[in-house]
Coordinates of C-alpha atoms in Angstrom, one line a residue:
M210 CA -71.9 96.8 -74.2
Q211 CA -71.7 95.3 -77.8
V212 CA -68.9 93.4 -78.8
C213 CA -67.9 92.2 -82.3
V214 CA -65.7 89.1 -82.5
I215 CA -63.9 88.6 -85.9
G216 CA -63.3 85.1 -86.5
A217 CA -65.3 82.0 -85.7
G218 CA -62.4 79.6 -85.1
A219 CA -61.3 78.1 -81.6
A220 CA -60.1 81.5 -80.3
G221 CA -63.2 83.5 -81.6
L222 CA -65.5 80.6 -80.1
T223 CA -63.8 80.7 -76.5
A224 CA -63.7 84.6 -76.7
A225 CA -67.6 84.8 -77.4
K226 CA -68.3 82.3 -74.6
H227 CA -66.3 84.0 -72.0
L228 CA -67.7 87.5 -73.0
L229 CA -71.4 86.0 -73.1
E230 CA -70.8 84.7 -69.5
K231 CA -70.0 88.3 -68.3
G232 CA -73.2 89.6 -69.7
F233 CA -71.9 91.5 -73.1
E234 CA -73.8 91.3 -76.3
V235 CA -71.9 89.3 -78.9
E236 CA -71.7 89.0 -82.6
L237 CA -69.1 87.0 -84.5
L238 CA -68.3 87.5 -88.2
E239 CA -66.8 84.7 -89.9
K240 CA -65.5 84.8 -93.6
R241 CA -66.2 81.3 -94.5
D242 CA -69.4 79.5 -94.4
G243 CA -68.8 77.3 -91.4
L244 CA -67.0 77.4 -88.2
G245 CA -63.7 76.1 -87.2
G246 CA -61.3 78.5 -88.7
L247 CA -58.1 76.3 -89.9
W248 CA -60.0 73.1 -88.9
Y249 CA -63.0 73.8 -91.5
F250 CA -61.9 71.8 -94.4
S251 CA -62.2 73.4 -97.7
K252 CA -60.8 72.6 -101.2
D253 CA -60.7 76.1 -102.0
A254 CA -59.2 77.7 -98.6
T255 CA -56.4 77.6 -96.7
G256 CA -56.6 74.9 -93.8
V257 CA -56.3 71.5 -93.2
S258 CA -55.8 68.4 -95.7
S259 CA -57.6 65.4 -95.6
A260 CA -55.0 63.7 -93.6
T261 CA -54.7 66.3 -91.0
T262 CA -54.4 65.2 -87.2
A263 CA -53.6 67.1 -84.4
T264 CA -50.0 67.2 -83.3
S265 CA -51.0 68.3 -79.6
S266 CA -52.9 65.7 -77.5
K267 CA -56.7 66.1 -76.7
T268 CA -55.8 67.2 -73.0
Y269 CA -54.0 70.2 -74.5
L270 CA -56.6 71.1 -77.2
Q271 CA -59.7 71.1 -74.9
F272 CA -61.0 74.0 -73.1
S273 CA -60.7 74.0 -69.5
D274 CA -64.4 73.7 -68.7
F275 CA -65.4 71.5 -71.7
P276 CA -63.4 68.0 -72.0
F277 CA -63.5 66.0 -75.1
D278 CA -65.2 62.5 -74.8
K279 CA -63.1 59.8 -73.6
E280 CA -63.6 57.8 -76.9
V281 CA -61.8 60.5 -78.8
P282 CA -58.3 59.4 -79.8
H283 CA -55.5 61.4 -78.0
F284 CA -54.6 62.9 -81.1
P285 CA -58.0 63.8 -82.8
H286 CA -58.3 63.9 -86.8
H287 CA -59.4 67.4 -87.7
T288 CA -63.1 66.1 -88.0
D289 CA -63.1 65.0 -84.5
Y290 CA -61.8 68.4 -83.4
L291 CA -64.3 70.3 -85.6
K292 CA -67.1 68.1 -84.1
Y293 CA -65.9 69.1 -80.6
L294 CA -65.9 72.9 -81.5
K295 CA -69.5 72.5 -82.7
R296 CA -70.6 70.7 -79.7
Y297 CA -68.9 73.6 -77.6
A298 CA -70.5 76.4 -79.4
E299 CA -74.0 74.7 -79.1
K300 CA -73.3 74.0 -75.4
H301 CA -72.7 77.9 -74.9
N302 CA -75.2 79.1 -77.3
I303 CA -73.0 80.6 -79.9
L304 CA -74.2 79.1 -82.8
P305 CA -76.9 81.8 -83.4
L306 CA -74.6 84.7 -82.9
I307 CA -72.3 83.8 -85.9
K308 CA -72.9 85.6 -89.3
Y309 CA -71.1 83.5 -92.0
N310 CA -69.5 84.8 -95.4
R311 CA -68.9 88.1 -93.7
E312 CA -65.4 89.5 -94.7
V313 CA -64.1 92.1 -92.7
L314 CA -62.7 94.9 -95.2
S315 CA -61.5 97.3 -92.5
L316 CA -61.2 97.9 -88.8
K317 CA -60.5 101.6 -87.3
K318 CA -61.3 103.6 -84.1
S319 CA -64.3 105.7 -84.0
G320 CA -65.0 108.0 -81.0
N321 CA -65.3 105.3 -78.1
G322 CA -65.7 102.6 -80.3
W323 CA -64.8 100.8 -83.5
E324 CA -65.9 101.1 -86.7
I325 CA -66.2 97.9 -88.9
T326 CA -66.7 97.5 -92.7
V327 CA -68.0 94.3 -93.7
R328 CA -68.7 92.7 -97.0
N329 CA -71.7 90.2 -97.4
G330 CA -71.9 88.9 -100.8
N331 CA -72.3 91.9 -103.3
E332 CA -73.2 94.2 -100.4
T333 CA -70.9 96.2 -98.0
Y334 CA -72.1 97.6 -94.8
T335 CA -70.4 99.6 -91.8
E336 CA -71.3 98.9 -88.2
I337 CA -70.0 100.5 -84.8
K338 CA -69.3 98.2 -81.8
E339 CA -67.9 99.3 -78.4
A340 CA -65.3 96.8 -78.4
V341 CA -63.7 94.1 -80.9
V342 CA -61.9 91.0 -80.7
V343 CA -59.7 89.9 -83.6
S344 CA -59.5 86.3 -83.5
S345 CA -59.0 85.8 -87.2
G346 CA -55.4 84.5 -87.1
I347 CA -53.1 85.1 -89.9
H348 CA -53.6 82.1 -91.9
H349 CA -54.8 83.9 -94.9
I350 CA -52.2 84.7 -97.4
P351 CA -49.5 82.1 -97.9
L352 CA -45.8 83.3 -97.6
I353 CA -44.1 82.6 -100.7
P354 CA -40.4 82.8 -100.6
E355 CA -38.4 84.9 -103.0
I356 CA -35.9 82.5 -104.8
P357 CA -34.1 83.5 -107.8
G358 CA -35.4 82.0 -110.8
K359 CA -38.7 81.0 -109.8
E360 CA -40.7 82.5 -112.8
N361 CA -38.7 80.0 -115.1
Y362 CA -39.5 76.8 -112.9
T363 CA -41.9 74.7 -115.0
G364 CA -42.7 72.3 -112.2
L365 CA -45.7 72.7 -109.9
Q366 CA -44.9 75.2 -106.9
T367 CA -47.7 75.0 -104.3
H368 CA -48.2 75.9 -100.6
S369 CA -48.9 73.5 -97.7
G370 CA -52.3 75.4 -97.0
L371 CA -53.4 74.7 -100.6
L372 CA -52.4 71.0 -100.9
K373 CA -55.4 69.1 -100.1
S374 CA -54.3 65.5 -101.1
G375 CA -51.2 63.4 -101.8
E376 CA -52.8 62.4 -105.2
D377 CA -51.5 65.6 -106.6
I378 CA -47.9 64.4 -106.3
K379 CA -48.2 60.9 -107.0
G380 CA -45.2 59.4 -109.0
K381 CA -43.2 63.0 -108.9
R382 CA -40.1 63.9 -107.1
A383 CA -41.3 66.5 -104.8
V384 CA -39.3 68.9 -102.4
V385 CA -40.9 70.0 -98.9
M386 CA -39.6 73.2 -98.1
G387 CA -39.7 74.2 -94.2
I388 CA -39.5 72.0 -91.3
G389 CA -42.5 73.3 -89.4
E390 CA -45.2 70.9 -88.0
S391 CA -46.7 71.2 -91.6
G392 CA -43.3 70.4 -93.1
A393 CA -42.7 67.4 -91.1
D394 CA -46.1 66.2 -91.7
F395 CA -46.0 66.5 -95.5
A396 CA -42.8 64.8 -95.8
H397 CA -44.0 61.9 -94.3
Y398 CA -47.3 61.9 -95.9
L399 CA -45.8 62.3 -99.4
T400 CA -43.7 59.2 -99.0
G401 CA -47.1 57.3 -99.7
F402 CA -47.4 59.1 -103.0
A403 CA -44.3 60.6 -104.6
D404 CA -41.3 58.6 -106.1
E405 CA -38.8 61.0 -104.4
V406 CA -39.1 63.3 -101.4
Y407 CA -36.8 65.7 -100.2
L408 CA -36.6 67.9 -97.2
S409 CA -35.2 71.4 -97.5
M410 CA -34.2 73.4 -94.5
R411 CA -32.0 76.5 -93.8
R412 CA -31.6 75.5 -90.0
G413 CA -32.5 72.4 -87.6
V414 CA -35.2 72.5 -85.1
V415 CA -36.2 70.8 -82.0
V416 CA -38.3 67.5 -82.8
T417 CA -40.6 65.7 -80.2
P418 CA -42.5 62.6 -80.8
R419 CA -46.0 62.7 -80.3
W420 CA -45.9 59.6 -78.2
A421 CA -43.6 59.0 -75.0
A422 CA -45.0 55.4 -74.4
P423 CA -48.0 53.7 -75.3
E424 CA -51.2 55.6 -74.6
M425 CA -49.0 58.4 -73.1
P426 CA -48.6 61.5 -75.4
A427 CA -45.4 63.1 -75.0
D428 CA -46.8 66.6 -74.0
F429 CA -47.9 64.9 -71.0
D430 CA -44.1 65.2 -69.9
S431 CA -44.4 68.9 -69.7
T432 CA -45.2 69.0 -65.8
R433 CA -45.3 71.6 -63.0
A434 CA -42.8 69.7 -61.2
K435 CA -40.3 70.1 -64.3
V436 CA -40.9 73.4 -65.8
W437 CA -40.0 75.9 -62.9
L438 CA -36.4 75.3 -64.1
P439 CA -34.6 78.2 -65.7
R440 CA -34.4 77.6 -69.2
E441 CA -30.9 76.9 -69.7
F442 CA -30.9 74.2 -66.8
L443 CA -34.1 72.9 -68.5
H444 CA -32.4 72.5 -71.8
D445 CA -29.8 70.6 -69.8
Y446 CA -32.0 68.4 -68.2
Q447 CA -33.9 67.7 -71.5
L448 CA -30.9 66.6 -73.4
G449 CA -28.6 65.2 -70.6
C450 CA -31.1 63.3 -68.5
Y451 CA -33.5 61.9 -70.5
P452 CA -33.0 58.3 -72.1
G453 CA -33.0 58.2 -76.0
F454 CA -30.3 60.5 -76.8
P455 CA -27.2 58.2 -77.0
A456 CA -25.0 61.2 -77.6
R457 CA -25.9 62.8 -74.3
Q458 CA -24.7 66.3 -73.7
Y459 CA -22.7 66.6 -70.4
S460 CA -23.4 69.7 -68.0
A461 CA -22.8 71.1 -64.6
F462 CA -26.9 70.7 -63.9
R463 CA -27.0 67.1 -65.0
T464 CA -24.2 66.2 -62.5
F465 CA -26.2 68.4 -59.8
F466 CA -29.5 66.6 -60.7
T467 CA -27.8 63.2 -60.7
L468 CA -26.3 63.8 -57.1
L469 CA -29.3 65.1 -55.5
G470 CA -31.4 62.9 -57.1
L471 CA -29.7 59.8 -56.0
P472 CA -32.0 59.1 -53.2
V473 CA -35.0 58.8 -55.1
W474 CA -33.1 56.5 -57.7
L475 CA -32.1 54.3 -54.8
I476 CA -35.6 54.0 -53.7
T477 CA -37.3 53.4 -57.1
L478 CA -34.4 50.8 -57.8
P479 CA -36.9 47.6 -57.5
V480 CA -39.3 49.0 -60.1
T481 CA -37.2 51.5 -62.5
F482 CA -34.1 49.2 -62.5
Q483 CA -32.4 50.4 -65.9
S484 CA -32.9 53.9 -65.2
A485 CA -32.0 53.9 -61.6
I486 CA -28.7 51.8 -62.5
D487 CA -27.8 54.2 -65.4
F488 CA -27.9 57.1 -63.0
I489 CA -26.0 55.5 -60.5
L490 CA -23.5 54.4 -63.0
S491 CA -23.5 57.9 -64.3
L492 CA -21.3 58.9 -61.4
F493 CA -18.4 56.8 -62.4
D494 CA -18.1 58.7 -65.7
W495 CA -15.4 61.3 -65.7
K496 CA -17.3 63.5 -68.0
M497 CA -19.9 64.1 -65.4
W498 CA -17.4 65.6 -63.1
A499 CA -15.5 67.6 -65.5
A500 CA -18.8 69.4 -66.6
L501 CA -18.8 71.1 -63.4
F502 CA -15.9 73.0 -64.1
Q503 CA -16.3 73.1 -68.1
P504 CA -19.0 75.5 -69.6
Q505 CA -20.9 73.3 -72.5
K506 CA -21.6 74.5 -75.8
R507 CA -25.6 74.0 -75.6
H508 CA -26.0 74.3 -79.7
G509 CA -24.3 74.4 -82.8
D510 CA -24.9 77.0 -85.6
A511 CA -28.2 77.2 -87.5
S512 CA -27.2 75.5 -90.8
G513 CA -29.2 73.3 -93.2
I514 CA -25.8 72.6 -95.2
E515 CA -24.2 71.1 -92.1
L516 CA -27.4 69.6 -90.8
S517 CA -27.9 67.6 -94.2
K518 CA -24.4 66.7 -94.3
A519 CA -24.7 65.2 -90.8
C520 CA -27.9 63.4 -91.8
A521 CA -26.4 62.1 -94.8
E522 CA -23.4 60.7 -93.0
L523 CA -25.6 59.1 -90.1
C524 CA -27.7 57.4 -92.7
K525 CA -25.4 56.4 -95.3
E526 CA -25.8 52.8 -94.6
P527 CA -29.1 51.2 -93.9
A528 CA -30.0 50.0 -90.7
K529 CA -29.2 46.2 -90.0
N530 CA -32.0 45.9 -87.6
E531 CA -34.8 47.5 -85.5
A532 CA -32.3 48.5 -82.6
E533 CA -30.0 50.2 -85.1
A534 CA -32.8 52.0 -86.8
E535 CA -34.2 53.1 -83.4
D536 CA -30.9 54.6 -82.5
K537 CA -30.3 56.3 -85.8
Y538 CA -33.9 57.9 -85.2
W539 CA -33.0 59.2 -81.7
R540 CA -29.5 60.5 -83.0
L541 CA -31.1 62.1 -86.0
M542 CA -33.5 64.0 -83.5
S543 CA -30.7 65.3 -81.6
T544 CA -28.6 66.4 -84.6
F545 CA -31.8 68.2 -85.7
E546 CA -31.8 70.0 -82.4
W547 CA -27.8 70.9 -82.7
H548 CA -28.2 72.6 -85.7
S549 CA -31.3 74.7 -84.7
G550 CA -29.1 77.7 -83.7
A551 CA -31.0 77.9 -80.2
I552 CA -31.5 76.4 -76.8
H553 CA -34.2 73.8 -76.4
N554 CA -37.1 75.9 -75.1
A555 CA -36.4 79.0 -76.9
Q556 CA -38.0 77.8 -80.2
T557 CA -41.2 76.4 -81.3
F558 CA -41.1 72.5 -81.2
T559 CA -42.0 70.3 -84.2
K560 CA -44.4 67.7 -82.5
S561 CA -44.3 65.3 -85.4
S562 CA -41.3 62.6 -85.8
D563 CA -42.4 60.0 -88.3
F564 CA -40.5 61.9 -91.1
L565 CA -37.2 61.1 -89.2
K566 CA -38.1 57.3 -89.4
D567 CA -38.6 58.1 -92.8
I568 CA -34.8 59.7 -93.1
V569 CA -33.5 56.5 -91.4
A570 CA -35.5 54.2 -93.9
G571 CA -34.3 56.1 -97.0
K572 CA -37.7 57.4 -97.8
V573 CA -36.8 61.2 -97.5
K574 CA -33.6 62.8 -97.9
V575 CA -32.3 66.1 -96.2
V576 CA -31.2 69.0 -98.4
P577 CA -30.3 72.2 -97.7
G578 CA -32.5 75.4 -98.4
I579 CA -33.1 76.1 -102.1
S580 CA -30.9 78.5 -103.6
R581 CA -32.2 79.2 -107.1
Y582 CA -34.1 78.0 -109.8
N583 CA -32.1 77.3 -113.0
G584 CA -34.9 76.5 -115.6
G585 CA -37.3 73.8 -116.6
T586 CA -37.3 71.6 -113.4
E587 CA -33.7 71.8 -112.0
V588 CA -33.8 73.1 -108.5
E589 CA -30.1 74.3 -106.7
F590 CA -29.4 74.0 -103.3
E591 CA -27.4 76.1 -101.1
D592 CA -24.6 73.6 -101.0
G593 CA -24.6 73.6 -104.9
T594 CA -26.1 70.5 -105.7
K595 CA -28.5 70.4 -108.2
K596 CA -31.6 68.1 -108.9
D597 CA -34.5 67.6 -111.2
I598 CA -37.6 68.4 -109.0
D599 CA -41.3 68.1 -110.3
T600 CA -43.1 69.7 -107.3
V601 CA -42.0 72.1 -104.5
V602 CA -44.4 72.0 -101.5
M603 CA -43.7 75.2 -99.7
C604 CA -44.4 74.8 -96.1
T605 CA -43.4 78.2 -95.2
G606 CA -46.1 79.8 -93.2
Y607 CA -48.1 82.9 -93.9
Q608 CA -47.6 86.5 -94.4
A609 CA -48.2 88.5 -91.1
I610 CA -50.8 90.7 -92.6
L611 CA -54.3 91.2 -91.4
P612 CA -56.0 92.7 -94.4
F613 CA -58.7 94.7 -92.5
L614 CA -56.1 96.8 -90.4
K615 CA -53.8 99.6 -91.5
E616 CA -50.6 98.1 -90.0
E617 CA -49.2 95.7 -92.8
E618 CA -47.4 93.6 -90.4
M619 CA -48.4 92.3 -87.3
D620 CA -45.4 92.3 -84.6
N621 CA -46.3 91.0 -81.5
R622 CA -43.4 92.6 -79.9
H623 CA -45.6 96.0 -80.0
L624 CA -48.6 94.3 -78.2
Y625 CA -48.6 94.3 -74.5
K626 CA -48.7 90.7 -73.3
H627 CA -49.6 89.8 -77.1
V628 CA -53.1 90.8 -76.5
F629 CA -53.5 94.7 -76.1
I630 CA -52.2 97.6 -78.1
P631 CA -51.0 99.8 -75.4
G632 CA -53.5 102.4 -74.1
E633 CA -56.5 100.4 -76.0
S634 CA -58.6 98.4 -73.5
T635 CA -61.4 97.5 -75.6
L636 CA -59.4 95.9 -78.8
A637 CA -58.1 92.5 -78.1
F638 CA -55.9 90.3 -80.5
I639 CA -56.7 86.6 -79.2
G640 CA -55.0 83.6 -80.7
F641 CA -51.9 85.3 -82.1
A642 CA -49.4 84.1 -79.5
R643 CA -47.5 81.0 -80.7
P644 CA -46.5 78.5 -78.1
N645 CA -43.2 76.9 -78.2
I646 CA -44.7 73.8 -76.8
G647 CA -48.2 72.6 -75.3
A648 CA -50.9 74.1 -77.5
L649 CA -52.4 77.1 -78.8
P650 CA -56.2 76.7 -77.2
P651 CA -55.3 77.1 -73.2
L652 CA -53.5 80.3 -74.4
T653 CA -56.3 81.5 -76.1
E654 CA -58.9 80.7 -73.9
M655 CA -56.5 82.6 -71.0
Q656 CA -56.6 85.5 -72.9
A657 CA -60.4 85.4 -73.5
R658 CA -61.0 85.2 -69.7
W659 CA -58.4 88.0 -69.2
F660 CA -60.2 90.2 -72.0
A661 CA -63.4 89.6 -70.5
R662 CA -62.8 90.4 -67.0
V663 CA -60.9 93.7 -68.2
L664 CA -63.9 94.7 -70.1
A665 CA -66.3 93.8 -67.1
G666 CA -64.0 96.5 -65.0
E667 CA -63.2 93.3 -62.9
V668 CA -59.3 93.8 -63.7
T669 CA -57.3 97.0 -64.5
L670 CA -54.8 96.9 -67.3
P671 CA -51.3 99.3 -66.7
D672 CA -51.1 102.6 -68.2
A673 CA -50.3 103.2 -72.0
E674 CA -46.3 104.0 -71.2
E675 CA -46.2 101.1 -68.8
M676 CA -47.9 98.8 -71.5
K677 CA -45.3 100.1 -74.1
R678 CA -42.3 99.6 -71.9
T679 CA -43.5 95.9 -70.9
A680 CA -43.8 95.1 -74.6
A681 CA -40.5 96.3 -75.5
S682 CA -39.0 94.5 -72.7
D683 CA -40.4 91.1 -73.3
G684 CA -39.9 91.4 -77.3
E685 CA -36.1 92.4 -76.5
Y686 CA -36.0 89.5 -74.3
H687 CA -37.6 86.7 -76.6
S688 CA -35.6 88.2 -79.6
S689 CA -32.4 87.6 -77.7
L690 CA -33.4 84.0 -77.3
R691 CA -33.3 83.3 -81.2
K692 CA -30.4 85.6 -82.2
G693 CA -30.0 85.0 -86.1
Y694 CA -33.6 84.2 -86.7
A695 CA -35.6 86.3 -89.1
Q696 CA -37.7 88.2 -86.9
R697 CA -41.0 87.1 -88.9
L698 CA -44.3 86.7 -86.9
Y699 CA -43.9 83.3 -86.0
I700 CA -40.6 84.1 -84.1
T701 CA -41.9 87.3 -82.6
A702 CA -45.0 85.5 -81.7
T703 CA -43.5 82.7 -80.0
V704 CA -44.0 82.6 -75.9
D705 CA -42.6 79.9 -73.6
Y706 CA -46.1 78.1 -72.9
Q707 CA -45.8 77.5 -69.5
L708 CA -44.8 81.0 -68.2
Y709 CA -47.0 82.8 -70.4
L710 CA -50.1 80.9 -69.5
N711 CA -49.2 81.0 -65.8
E712 CA -48.5 84.7 -66.1
L713 CA -51.9 85.4 -67.5
A714 CA -53.6 83.1 -65.0
G715 CA -52.3 85.6 -62.4
Y716 CA -53.9 88.4 -64.0
V717 CA -57.4 86.3 -64.2
G718 CA -56.7 85.2 -60.8
C719 CA -57.2 81.4 -61.3
R720 CA -53.9 80.1 -60.5
P721 CA -54.2 76.6 -58.6
N722 CA -53.3 76.8 -54.8
L723 CA -51.2 73.7 -54.0
L724 CA -51.9 74.3 -50.4
K725 CA -55.4 74.1 -50.7
L726 CA -55.4 70.9 -52.7
L727 CA -53.3 68.9 -49.8
G728 CA -56.5 67.3 -49.1
H729 CA -57.0 66.2 -52.7
P730 CA -54.1 64.0 -53.0
K731 CA -55.5 62.4 -56.5
L732 CA -55.8 66.2 -57.7
L733 CA -52.4 67.4 -56.1
F734 CA -50.8 64.7 -58.0
A735 CA -52.2 65.6 -61.3
V736 CA -51.5 69.1 -61.1
L737 CA -47.6 68.6 -60.2
F738 CA -47.1 65.4 -62.2
G739 CA -49.9 65.3 -64.8
P740 CA -49.8 67.5 -68.1
F741 CA -49.6 71.3 -67.6
A742 CA -52.9 71.9 -69.4
S743 CA -55.9 74.1 -68.8
F744 CA -57.8 72.1 -66.4
Q745 CA -55.4 73.3 -63.6
Y746 CA -56.7 76.7 -64.0
R747 CA -60.4 75.7 -63.2
L748 CA -59.7 74.7 -59.6
H749 CA -59.3 78.1 -57.9
G750 CA -60.2 82.0 -58.1
D751 CA -62.0 83.0 -61.4
S752 CA -65.0 80.5 -62.3
P753 CA -63.8 77.3 -60.8
N754 CA -65.1 74.2 -62.3
W755 CA -64.1 71.1 -60.3
E756 CA -66.4 68.6 -62.2
A757 CA -64.8 69.3 -65.3
A758 CA -61.4 69.3 -64.0
M759 CA -61.8 65.7 -62.2
K760 CA -63.2 64.4 -65.3
V761 CA -60.0 65.4 -67.1
V762 CA -58.1 63.8 -64.3
G763 CA -60.1 60.8 -64.3
D764 CA -59.4 60.2 -68.1
L765 CA -55.5 60.8 -67.8
P766 CA -53.5 57.5 -68.3
P767 CA -51.0 56.2 -65.5
Y768 CA -47.9 58.0 -65.5
P769 CA -44.4 56.1 -66.0
I770 CA -42.8 55.6 -62.6
E771 CA -39.8 56.6 -64.2
R772 CA -40.7 59.9 -65.2
V773 CA -42.6 60.4 -61.9
A774 CA -39.2 59.6 -60.1
R775 CA -37.3 62.2 -62.1
D776 CA -40.0 64.9 -61.6
I777 CA -40.0 64.1 -57.9
S778 CA -36.0 64.2 -57.8
L779 CA -36.4 67.9 -59.5
L780 CA -39.4 68.9 -57.0
L781 CA -38.1 67.8 -53.7
F782 CA -34.4 67.7 -54.2
V783 CA -33.3 70.3 -56.8
K784 CA -36.0 72.9 -56.6
P785 CA -35.1 74.0 -52.6
W786 CA -31.5 74.3 -53.6
F787 CA -32.4 76.5 -56.6
V788 CA -34.8 78.6 -54.4
L789 CA -32.0 79.1 -51.8
L790 CA -29.4 80.0 -54.4
G791 CA -32.0 82.5 -56.0
K792 CA -32.5 84.2 -52.5
L793 CA -28.8 84.5 -52.1
G794 CA -28.7 86.7 -55.1
F795 CA -27.6 83.9 -57.7
K796 CA -30.5 85.1 -60.2
R797 CA -29.4 82.5 -63.0
F798 CA -30.8 79.7 -60.2
Q799 CA -34.2 81.5 -59.5
P800 CA -36.9 79.2 -60.3
V801 CA -39.4 80.6 -63.0
L802 CA -42.3 79.1 -61.7

């Protein structure tokens, strides 16, 4: 069977690798003159800037059977990741299959196959393939917000995907619009060039640091021992049981967790003295007990105006010392999340927090969304304030358009598990699901493994009507978690990283078997208390690779004892009660993993 893979970024490469393993004849069509997708630096196309580094650790970025070299930094520079992708393509004999400078103009059904029209320079040709993988992503056409008066603005308006260096902003007054990861990164980056930097947003966001401890990336904190929690309780746990949030949120779950976890904290008292003491002392806090009977509001309204006011109030006086600056930093993080308008795990995280330190230091000022341009360089914000701004950097994402498909809007809610059009088993969309946390490569690899098995006849999909019902049900559920959010692709494509990855692994048949790991304590410990990364899905079932998994485990840094103690409390003392309550009919307590 001949398969065409559109796009030679990370998603396209892993799709090609798994299709080749099943014996298919594969061709990759890449629009640019090099592989890597967005990780391929080009001055003339959207993608990384010269300063781009990964916001997910290499443990999450790597494919399950192809670990990074140990010498690569935990958060690779874009050049490091591009080298990794090239080595992956070379290892699996993909390089000869890539046809560069091929722009796909159209894709449509043709009998039992797919007709693909391609432009190569001045020539256009058509070919028929029996199956197609669309892995080109949607990062093609920048999304430019329609703001009244923008035609009268005389300053520079540019999109983050097209801004390659801060030198273009040197000495200017700049507004960074948007608070996704590109917005957070550019707000911080531009403080080294612009005279003034303003961060404009219409709502808050969950911000998480890249580092949890020295040599310990923050995404390592997403463990199998913890993420079984139903999401409202996981929200309470994250904000109520973690150090760093001075204005801790009280909840019935936090009280529940403290009581049941007390044996662990007593046992670990000599090692985790401060954390153990904090948990014990919290039992004497009346608010802990009141939370058992008083429902707590988990978030405020999504509001850029209220967020900017709160940030201005918090940072109106400069920090007197490092301890006060650290306190303000954590309070800002909590404030940003409160004004996000959704619970902790129902939205995409921003995994860059340096901009918060810039806010504390007065290098970045938070302003509401832009309401209009008043002519010249005057910009007016939603709260009525006006400023002279030389440059507006729009970190607003991309239009949900695949130019070669008839459908102008790619809405993942219409796809079965974000991969298949109902009723079509020979066309797969790989790399379009957007994880709320974690990273994209583990999802794309699992999607590729699933599609390869479907195409090989090893896995059967439901009938078209069942796929439609499931897609509609999944879409309604995810939309309900983000009420008030504009249903753009980055919202409709958002998935719960751990649950989605584990669900796809069930279809592939490669979930880790914990009982079989009892004879391998180091590996079992890593699966339960280590990062929820792709190495866990090369242990059992489809195409195991223990050598690669053990290399990843061997390269992991030691886990902080405080974190392990918390996870043990959750796994051994809290989870059995949730399982019992779920079996008794209290569905909100049913573990999700």
